[in-house]
CSV table of C-alpha atoms and ligand atoms in Angstrom, one decimal:
chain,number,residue,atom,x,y,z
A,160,UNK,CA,16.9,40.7,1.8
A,161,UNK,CA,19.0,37.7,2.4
A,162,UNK,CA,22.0,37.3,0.2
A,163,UNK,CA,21.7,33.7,-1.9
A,164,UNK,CA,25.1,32.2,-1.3
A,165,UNK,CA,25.9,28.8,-2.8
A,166,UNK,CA,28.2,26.2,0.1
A,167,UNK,CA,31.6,25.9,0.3
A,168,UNK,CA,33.4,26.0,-2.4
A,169,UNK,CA,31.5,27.3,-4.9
A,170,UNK,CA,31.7,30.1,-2.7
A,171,UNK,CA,34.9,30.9,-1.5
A,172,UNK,CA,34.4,34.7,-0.2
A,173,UNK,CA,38.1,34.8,-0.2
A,174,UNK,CA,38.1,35.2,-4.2
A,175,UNK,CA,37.1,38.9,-3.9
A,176,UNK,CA,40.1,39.7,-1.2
A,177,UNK,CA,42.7,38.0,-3.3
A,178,UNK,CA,44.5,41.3,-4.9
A,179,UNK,CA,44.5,44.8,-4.5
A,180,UNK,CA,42.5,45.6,-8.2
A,181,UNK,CA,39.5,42.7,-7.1
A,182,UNK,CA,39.3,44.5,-3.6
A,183,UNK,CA,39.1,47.8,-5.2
A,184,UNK,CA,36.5,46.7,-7.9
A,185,UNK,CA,34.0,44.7,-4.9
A,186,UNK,CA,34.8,48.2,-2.1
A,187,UNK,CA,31.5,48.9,-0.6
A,188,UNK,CA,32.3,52.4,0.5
A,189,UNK,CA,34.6,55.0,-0.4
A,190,UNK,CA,36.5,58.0,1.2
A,191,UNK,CA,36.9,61.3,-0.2
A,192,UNK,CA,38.5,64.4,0.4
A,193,UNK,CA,35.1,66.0,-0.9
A,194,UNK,CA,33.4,64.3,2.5
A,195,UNK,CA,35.6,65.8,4.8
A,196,UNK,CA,34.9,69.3,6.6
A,197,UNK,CA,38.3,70.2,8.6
A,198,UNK,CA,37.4,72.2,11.9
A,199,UNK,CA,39.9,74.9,12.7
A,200,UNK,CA,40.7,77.1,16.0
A,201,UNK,CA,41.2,80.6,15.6
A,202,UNK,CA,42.8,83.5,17.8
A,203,UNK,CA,43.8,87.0,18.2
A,204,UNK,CA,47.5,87.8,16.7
A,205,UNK,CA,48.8,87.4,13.3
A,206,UNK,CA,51.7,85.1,12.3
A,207,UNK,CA,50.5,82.7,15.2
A,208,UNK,CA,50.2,78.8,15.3
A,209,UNK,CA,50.3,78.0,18.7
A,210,UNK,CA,49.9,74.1,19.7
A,211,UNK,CA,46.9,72.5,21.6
A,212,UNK,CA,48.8,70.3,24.0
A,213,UNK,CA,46.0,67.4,24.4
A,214,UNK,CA,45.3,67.3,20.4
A,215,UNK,CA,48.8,66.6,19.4
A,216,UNK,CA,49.1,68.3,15.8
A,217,UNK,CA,46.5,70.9,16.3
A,218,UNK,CA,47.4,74.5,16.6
A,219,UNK,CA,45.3,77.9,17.6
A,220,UNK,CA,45.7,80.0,14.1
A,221,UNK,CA,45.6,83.6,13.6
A,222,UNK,CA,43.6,84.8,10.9
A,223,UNK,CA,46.4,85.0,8.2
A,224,UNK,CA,47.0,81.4,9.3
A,225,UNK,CA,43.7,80.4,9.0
A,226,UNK,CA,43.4,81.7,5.7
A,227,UNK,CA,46.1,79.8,4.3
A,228,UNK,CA,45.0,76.6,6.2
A,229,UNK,CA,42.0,77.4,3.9
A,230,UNK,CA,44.1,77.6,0.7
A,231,UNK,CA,45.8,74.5,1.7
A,232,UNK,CA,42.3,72.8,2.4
A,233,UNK,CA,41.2,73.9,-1.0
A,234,UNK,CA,43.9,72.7,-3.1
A,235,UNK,CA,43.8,69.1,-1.3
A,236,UNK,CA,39.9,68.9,-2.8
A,237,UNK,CA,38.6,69.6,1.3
A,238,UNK,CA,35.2,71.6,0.5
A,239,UNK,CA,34.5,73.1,4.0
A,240,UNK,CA,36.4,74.2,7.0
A,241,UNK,CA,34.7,75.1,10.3
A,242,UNK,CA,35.7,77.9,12.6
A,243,UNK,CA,36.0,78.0,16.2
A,244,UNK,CA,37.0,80.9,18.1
A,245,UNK,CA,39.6,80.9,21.3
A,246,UNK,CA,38.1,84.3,23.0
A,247,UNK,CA,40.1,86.2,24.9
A,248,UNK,CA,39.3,85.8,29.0
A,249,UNK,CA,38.1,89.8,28.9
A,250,UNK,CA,35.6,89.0,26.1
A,251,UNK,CA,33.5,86.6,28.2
A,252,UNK,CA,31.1,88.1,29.4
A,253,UNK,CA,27.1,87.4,31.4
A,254,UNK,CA,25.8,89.0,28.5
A,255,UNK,CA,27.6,86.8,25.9
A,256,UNK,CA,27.6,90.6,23.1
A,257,UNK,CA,30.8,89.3,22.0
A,258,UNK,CA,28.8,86.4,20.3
A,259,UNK,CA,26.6,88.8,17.6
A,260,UNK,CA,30.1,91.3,17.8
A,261,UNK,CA,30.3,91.7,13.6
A,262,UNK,CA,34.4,91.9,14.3
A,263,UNK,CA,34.3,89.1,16.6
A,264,UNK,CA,37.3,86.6,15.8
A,265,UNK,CA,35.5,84.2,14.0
A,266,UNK,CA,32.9,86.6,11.8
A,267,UNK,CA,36.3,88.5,11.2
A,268,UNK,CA,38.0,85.1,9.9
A,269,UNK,CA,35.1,84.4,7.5
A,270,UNK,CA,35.2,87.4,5.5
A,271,UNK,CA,39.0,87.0,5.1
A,272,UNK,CA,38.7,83.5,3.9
A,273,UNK,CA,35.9,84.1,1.3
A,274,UNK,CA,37.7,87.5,0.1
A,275,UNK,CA,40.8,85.3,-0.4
A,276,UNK,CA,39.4,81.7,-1.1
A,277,UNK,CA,35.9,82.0,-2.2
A,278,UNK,CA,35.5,78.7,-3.3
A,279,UNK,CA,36.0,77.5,0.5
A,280,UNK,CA,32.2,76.7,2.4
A,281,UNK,CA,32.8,78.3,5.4
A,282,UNK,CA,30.8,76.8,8.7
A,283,UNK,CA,30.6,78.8,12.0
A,284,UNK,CA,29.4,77.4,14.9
A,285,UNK,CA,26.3,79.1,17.3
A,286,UNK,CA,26.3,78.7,20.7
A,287,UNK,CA,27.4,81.3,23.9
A,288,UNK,CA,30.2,79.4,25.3
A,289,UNK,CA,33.2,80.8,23.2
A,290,UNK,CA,31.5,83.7,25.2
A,291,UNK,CA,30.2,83.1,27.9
A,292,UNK,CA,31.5,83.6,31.7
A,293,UNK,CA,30.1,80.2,32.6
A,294,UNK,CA,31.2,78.2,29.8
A,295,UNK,CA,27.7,77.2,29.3
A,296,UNK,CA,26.5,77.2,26.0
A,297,UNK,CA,23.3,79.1,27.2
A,298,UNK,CA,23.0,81.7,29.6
A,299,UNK,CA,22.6,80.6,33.2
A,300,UNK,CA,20.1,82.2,35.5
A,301,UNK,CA,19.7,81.3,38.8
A,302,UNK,CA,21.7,77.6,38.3
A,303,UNK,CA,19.8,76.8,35.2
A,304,UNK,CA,20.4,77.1,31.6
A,305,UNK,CA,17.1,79.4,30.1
A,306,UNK,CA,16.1,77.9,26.5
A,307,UNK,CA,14.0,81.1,25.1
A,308,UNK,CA,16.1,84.1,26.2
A,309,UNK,CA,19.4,82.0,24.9
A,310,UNK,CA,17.7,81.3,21.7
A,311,UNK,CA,16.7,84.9,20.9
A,312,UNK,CA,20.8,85.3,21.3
A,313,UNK,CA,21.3,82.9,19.4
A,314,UNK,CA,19.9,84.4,16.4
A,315,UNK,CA,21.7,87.4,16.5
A,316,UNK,CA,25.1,85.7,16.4
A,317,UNK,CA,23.7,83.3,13.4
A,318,UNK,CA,22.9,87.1,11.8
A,319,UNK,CA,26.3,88.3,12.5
A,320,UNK,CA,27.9,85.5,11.5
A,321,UNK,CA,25.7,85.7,7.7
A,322,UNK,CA,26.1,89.0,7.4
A,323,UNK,CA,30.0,88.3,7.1
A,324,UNK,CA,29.5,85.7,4.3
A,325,UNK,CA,29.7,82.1,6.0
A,326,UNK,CA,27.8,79.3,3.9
A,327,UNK,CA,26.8,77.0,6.8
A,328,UNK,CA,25.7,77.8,10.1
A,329,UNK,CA,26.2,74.6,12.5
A,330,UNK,CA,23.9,75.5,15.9
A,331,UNK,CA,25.6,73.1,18.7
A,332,UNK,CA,23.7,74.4,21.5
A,333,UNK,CA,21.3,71.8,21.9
A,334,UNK,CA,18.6,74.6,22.9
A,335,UNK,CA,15.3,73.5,21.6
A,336,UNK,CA,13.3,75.5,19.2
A,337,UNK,CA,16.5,77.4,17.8
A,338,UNK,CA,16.9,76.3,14.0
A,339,UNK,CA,13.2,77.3,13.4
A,340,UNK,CA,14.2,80.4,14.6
A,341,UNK,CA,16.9,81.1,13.1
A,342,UNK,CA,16.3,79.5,10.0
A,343,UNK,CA,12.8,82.3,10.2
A,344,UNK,CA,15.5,85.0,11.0
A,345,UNK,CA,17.6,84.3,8.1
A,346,UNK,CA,14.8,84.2,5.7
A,347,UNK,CA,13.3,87.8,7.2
A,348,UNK,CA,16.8,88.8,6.7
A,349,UNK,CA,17.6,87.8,3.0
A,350,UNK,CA,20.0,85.2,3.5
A,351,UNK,CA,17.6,82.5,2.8
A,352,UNK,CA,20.5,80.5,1.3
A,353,UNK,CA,22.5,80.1,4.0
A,354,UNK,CA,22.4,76.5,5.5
A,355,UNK,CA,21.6,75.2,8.4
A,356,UNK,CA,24.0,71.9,9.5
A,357,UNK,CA,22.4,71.1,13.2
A,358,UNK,CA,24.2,69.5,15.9
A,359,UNK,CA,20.7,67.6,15.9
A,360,UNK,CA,21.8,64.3,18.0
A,361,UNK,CA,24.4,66.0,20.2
A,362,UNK,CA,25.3,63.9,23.2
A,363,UNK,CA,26.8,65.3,27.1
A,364,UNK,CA,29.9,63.2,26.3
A,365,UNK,CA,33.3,62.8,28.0
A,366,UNK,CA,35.0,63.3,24.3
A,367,UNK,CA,34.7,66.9,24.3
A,368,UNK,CA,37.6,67.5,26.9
A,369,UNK,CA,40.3,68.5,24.9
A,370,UNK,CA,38.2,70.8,22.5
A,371,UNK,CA,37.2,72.9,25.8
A,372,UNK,CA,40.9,72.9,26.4
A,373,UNK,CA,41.3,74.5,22.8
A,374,UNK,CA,39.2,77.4,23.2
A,375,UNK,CA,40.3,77.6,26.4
A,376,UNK,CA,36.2,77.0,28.3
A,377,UNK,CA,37.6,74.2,29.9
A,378,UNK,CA,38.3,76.2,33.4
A,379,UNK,CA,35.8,78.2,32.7
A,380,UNK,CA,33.1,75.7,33.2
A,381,UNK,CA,30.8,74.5,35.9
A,382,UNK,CA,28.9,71.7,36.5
A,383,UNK,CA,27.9,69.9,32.9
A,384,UNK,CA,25.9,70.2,30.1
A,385,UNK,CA,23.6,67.6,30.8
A,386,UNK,CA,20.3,69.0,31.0
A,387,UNK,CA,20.5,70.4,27.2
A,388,UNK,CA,23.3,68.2,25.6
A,389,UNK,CA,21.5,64.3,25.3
A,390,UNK,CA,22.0,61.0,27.3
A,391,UNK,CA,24.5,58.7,26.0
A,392,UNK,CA,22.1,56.0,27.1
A,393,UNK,CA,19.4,57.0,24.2
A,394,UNK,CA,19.0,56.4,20.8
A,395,UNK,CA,15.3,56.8,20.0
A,396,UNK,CA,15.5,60.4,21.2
A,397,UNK,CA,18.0,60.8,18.3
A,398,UNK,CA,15.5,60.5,16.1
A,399,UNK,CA,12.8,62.9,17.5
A,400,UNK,CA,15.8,65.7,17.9
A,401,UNK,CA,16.9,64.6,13.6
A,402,UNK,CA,12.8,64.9,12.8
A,403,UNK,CA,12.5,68.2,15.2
A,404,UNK,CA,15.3,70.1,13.5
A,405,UNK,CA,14.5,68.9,9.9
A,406,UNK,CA,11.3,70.0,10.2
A,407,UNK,CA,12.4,73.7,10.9
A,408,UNK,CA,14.6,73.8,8.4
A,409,UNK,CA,18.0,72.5,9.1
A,410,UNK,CA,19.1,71.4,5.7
A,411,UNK,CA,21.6,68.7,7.2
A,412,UNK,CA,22.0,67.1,10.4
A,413,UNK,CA,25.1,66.2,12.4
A,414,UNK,CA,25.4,63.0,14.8
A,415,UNK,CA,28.3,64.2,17.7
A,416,UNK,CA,30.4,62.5,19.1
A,417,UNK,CA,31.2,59.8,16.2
A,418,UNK,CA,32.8,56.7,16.4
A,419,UNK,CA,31.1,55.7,19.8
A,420,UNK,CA,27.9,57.1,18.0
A,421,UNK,CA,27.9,55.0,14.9
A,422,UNK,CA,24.7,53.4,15.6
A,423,UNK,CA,22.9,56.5,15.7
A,424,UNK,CA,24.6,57.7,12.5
A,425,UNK,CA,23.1,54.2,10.3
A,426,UNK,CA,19.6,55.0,12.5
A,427,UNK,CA,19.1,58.5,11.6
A,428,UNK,CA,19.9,58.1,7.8
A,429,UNK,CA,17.8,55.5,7.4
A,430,UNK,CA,14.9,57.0,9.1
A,431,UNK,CA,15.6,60.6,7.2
A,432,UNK,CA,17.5,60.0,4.2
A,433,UNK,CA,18.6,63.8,4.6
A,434,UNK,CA,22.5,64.7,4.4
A,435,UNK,CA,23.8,63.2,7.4
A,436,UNK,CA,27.2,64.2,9.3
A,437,UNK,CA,29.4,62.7,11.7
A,438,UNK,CA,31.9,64.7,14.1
A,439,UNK,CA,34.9,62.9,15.1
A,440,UNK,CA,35.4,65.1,17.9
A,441,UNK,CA,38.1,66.1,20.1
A,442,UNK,CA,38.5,63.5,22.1
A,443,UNK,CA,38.4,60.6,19.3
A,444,UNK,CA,41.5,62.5,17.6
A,445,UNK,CA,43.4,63.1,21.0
A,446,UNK,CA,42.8,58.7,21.6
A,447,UNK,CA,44.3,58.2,18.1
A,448,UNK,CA,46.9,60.1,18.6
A,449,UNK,CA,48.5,59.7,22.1
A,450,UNK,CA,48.2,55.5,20.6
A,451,UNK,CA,50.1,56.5,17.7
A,452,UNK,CA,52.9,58.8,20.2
A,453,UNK,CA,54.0,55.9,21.9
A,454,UNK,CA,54.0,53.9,18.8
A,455,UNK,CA,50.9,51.3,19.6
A,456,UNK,CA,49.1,52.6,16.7
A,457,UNK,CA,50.3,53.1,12.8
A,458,UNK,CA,48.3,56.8,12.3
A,459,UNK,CA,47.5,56.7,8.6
A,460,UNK,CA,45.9,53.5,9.2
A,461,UNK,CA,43.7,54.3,12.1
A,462,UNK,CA,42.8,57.0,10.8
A,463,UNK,CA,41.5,56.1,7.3
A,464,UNK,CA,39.9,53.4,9.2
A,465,UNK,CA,38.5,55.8,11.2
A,466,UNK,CA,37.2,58.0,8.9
A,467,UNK,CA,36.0,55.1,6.5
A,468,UNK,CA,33.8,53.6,9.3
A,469,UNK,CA,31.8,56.9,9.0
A,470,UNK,CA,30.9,56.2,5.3
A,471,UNK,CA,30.1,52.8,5.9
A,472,UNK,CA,27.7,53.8,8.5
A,473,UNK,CA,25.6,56.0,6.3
A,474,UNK,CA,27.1,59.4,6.4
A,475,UNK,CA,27.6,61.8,3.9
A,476,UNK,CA,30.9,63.4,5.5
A,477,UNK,CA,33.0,63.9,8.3
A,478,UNK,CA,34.1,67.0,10.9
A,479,UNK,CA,38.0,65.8,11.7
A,480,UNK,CA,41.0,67.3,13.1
A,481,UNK,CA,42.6,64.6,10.9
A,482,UNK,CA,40.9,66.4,7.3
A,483,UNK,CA,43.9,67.9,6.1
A,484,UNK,CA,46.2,64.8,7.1
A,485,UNK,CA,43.9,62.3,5.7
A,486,UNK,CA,43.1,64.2,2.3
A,487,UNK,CA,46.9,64.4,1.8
A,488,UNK,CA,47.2,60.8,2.3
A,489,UNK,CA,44.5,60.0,-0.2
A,490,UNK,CA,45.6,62.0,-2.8
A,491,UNK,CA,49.0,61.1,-2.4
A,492,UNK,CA,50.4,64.8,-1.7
A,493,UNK,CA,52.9,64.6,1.3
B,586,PBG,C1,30.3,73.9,22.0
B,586,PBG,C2,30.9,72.8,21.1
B,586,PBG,C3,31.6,71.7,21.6
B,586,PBG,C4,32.2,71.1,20.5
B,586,PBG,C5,31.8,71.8,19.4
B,586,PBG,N1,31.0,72.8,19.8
B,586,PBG,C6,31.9,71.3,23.0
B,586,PBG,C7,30.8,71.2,24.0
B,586,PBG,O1,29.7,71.0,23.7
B,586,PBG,O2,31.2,71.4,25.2
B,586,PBG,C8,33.1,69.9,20.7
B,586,PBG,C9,33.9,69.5,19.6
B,586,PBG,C10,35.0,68.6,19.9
B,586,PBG,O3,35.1,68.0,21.0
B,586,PBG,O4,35.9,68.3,19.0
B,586,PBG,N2,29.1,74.4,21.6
C-alpha cells in the first residue's frame, strides 16, 4: 500500500510533530508496563542483594528479596518476572539432578512468590547449564552436545518446575524436538495450562557475556554453543525454528538477542501472527549502561528508546533488566 501524499506544502509532515498533544494523538506505538517481563537472578541466603559487576544496577537476590522485587514489579503494573538461578559450584554436576531438584533455588523461589504475590506470572527458564559442570546447556558426551538424552532431562526440570506453580515455562536450550515434549509431558501430567514461551530464534551471540557472569557459568564454560544456539548470519532459519516450536505447542515465541535482532522480530510476526517476544539480553543492558556511567548516554532516554523499538518492530513485550526502571519511569513513580 503506498501512502497518497499531496507535494509540498499541502503536506508539511512537520504539522503532526509540532506539540507534545498532536505527537501523542498521531504515536504509532506505545510502551507499557503490561509488555514488560523483568528477569531476575536468584541465590542461596536470605537478606542478600549482591551486585553483578558487568550489569551495573543488577543484583543476585535471595528468595525474600526476590519476593519483594515481585511485590514491587506488581504494584508498578509489570505482569511477569523471570527467574534465573546462581547455583552454587557443588550443585553442578555431569548429571545436571539439581535441574528436576523440587527445592532447587529457583522451583523454591516460585512457590514463595505465588504464596505471597499470586497475581505475579512467574517464568522459569529450562536448560542444564545453571547445572551443569560444563556450562553447556545440554549434556556433553564425548565433545558433543546429545539432543535426545538432554531433552528427556529437560522434561523433568519443566515438571519440577510446574509442580511448584510457575505460569510460563521459557525452554532456552535450543535442543530440537523439546517443546513437543514437554508440552506432551505437561499435558500427561495435568498441567495442561502451563505455557510454553520458547526461545524459538535463539542466536550463539557475543551479548550473553555478562549474563554467564551472573549465574556465575561464565568460567565454567568451554568452547561455545554454536552447534545448538543459531547463526547470527541467518534469518530464514528463524522462521523454520518459530513454525517448528509453534507447531508443538509453544504458545509464544521469543526472538534473543533483541535490538541487533529486530529484523527477525518484524519477520517472525508477520509470518506467525502468534505472541511474539523480544529479550534485551545481558549484553544490550551492560552497552547502555557503561554509556550512561561515563555520562555519553542520558539512561531514561535510551532506554525507553530501547524498549519502544521492540514495539515498533512487532512484538508483543519485552524480557529487560531495565523492567522495573522503565515501568517506574512511565508511570511516573520515582
Ligand atoms: C541459558 C540462557 C542464557 C541466557 C538466558 N538463558 C545464556 C546462554 O545461552 O548462554 C542469556 C540472557 C542474557 O544474556 O541476558 N540457557
Amino acid at each position: 500500500m503506498k501512502p497518497t501524499q499531496a507535494s509540498f506544502p499541502a503536506t508539511r509532515l512537520r504539522r503532526t510533530r509540532r506539540t507534545p498533544a498532536i505527537r501523542a494523538l498521531v504515536a504509532e506505538t506505545a510502551l507499557s508496563p503490561a509488555d514488560l517481563i523483568w528477569p531476575v537472578f536468584v541465590r542461596e541466603g536470605e537478606g542478600i542483594e549482591d551486585p553483578v559487576p558487568s550489569m551495573p544496577g543488577v543484583v543476585r537476590r535471595s528468595v525474600d528479596r526476590v519476593v519483594e522485587a515481585a511485590r514491587e514489579a506488581a504494584d508498578l503494573g509489570i505482569p511477569a518476572i523471570c527467574l534465573f538461578p546462581y547455583t552454587e559450584a557443588d550443585k553442578r554436576t555431569a548429571d545436571c539432578a539439581e535441574a528436576w531438584n523440587p527445592d532447587n533455588l529457583s522451583n523454591r523461589a516460585t512457590r514463595a512468590i505465588k504464596q505471597a504475590v499470586p497475581e505475579m506470572a512467574v517464568m522459569t527458564d529450562v536448560a542444564l547449564d545453571p547445572y551443569s559442570d560444563t556450562g553447556h546447556d545440554g549434556f556433553v558426551r564425548e565433545g558433543e552436545i546429545v539432543n535426545d538424552e538432554t531433552v528427556a532431562a529437560l522434561v523433568r526440570q519443566a515438571l519440577a518446575q510446574a509442580e511448584a506453580g510457575v505460569d510460563i515455562i521459557g525452554p532456552s536450550d535450543m535442543m530440537d524436538g523439546r517443546i513437543g515434549a514437554i508440552r506432551a509431558a505437561l499435558e500427561d501430567a495435568g498441567h495442561g495450562d502451563v505455557l510454553l514461551l520458547s526461545y524459538a530464534a535463539k542466536y550463539a551471540s557475543a551479548f550473553y557475556g555478562p549474563f554467564r557472569d551472573a549465574v556465575g557459568a561464565a568460567g565454567a564454560l568451554k568452547g561455545d554453543k554454536k552447534t545448538y544456539q543459531m547463526d547470527p548470519a541467518n534469518t530464514d532459519e528463524a522462521l523454520r525454528c518459530v513454525g517448528r516450536d509453534l507447531a508443538e505447542g509453544a504458545d509464544m515465541i521469543m526472538v534473543k538477542p533483541g535490538m541487533p535482532y529486530l529484523d527477525i522480530c518484524r519477520r517472525v510476526k508477520e509470518a506467525f501472527a502468534a505472541p511474539t517476544f523480544a529479550y534485551q539480553v545481558s549484553g544490550e543492558y551492560a552497552m547502555i549502561q557503561a554509556a550512561v556511567q561515563n555520562g555519553w548516554l542520558d539512561r531514561d532516554r535510551a532506554m525507553l528508546e530501547s524498549l519502544m523499538a521492540f514495539k515498533r518492530a512487532g512484538c508483543d513485550g519485552i524480557l529487560t533488566y531495565f523492567a522495573p526502571a522503565a515501568a517506574r519511569l512511565m508511570t511516573g513513580t520515582r
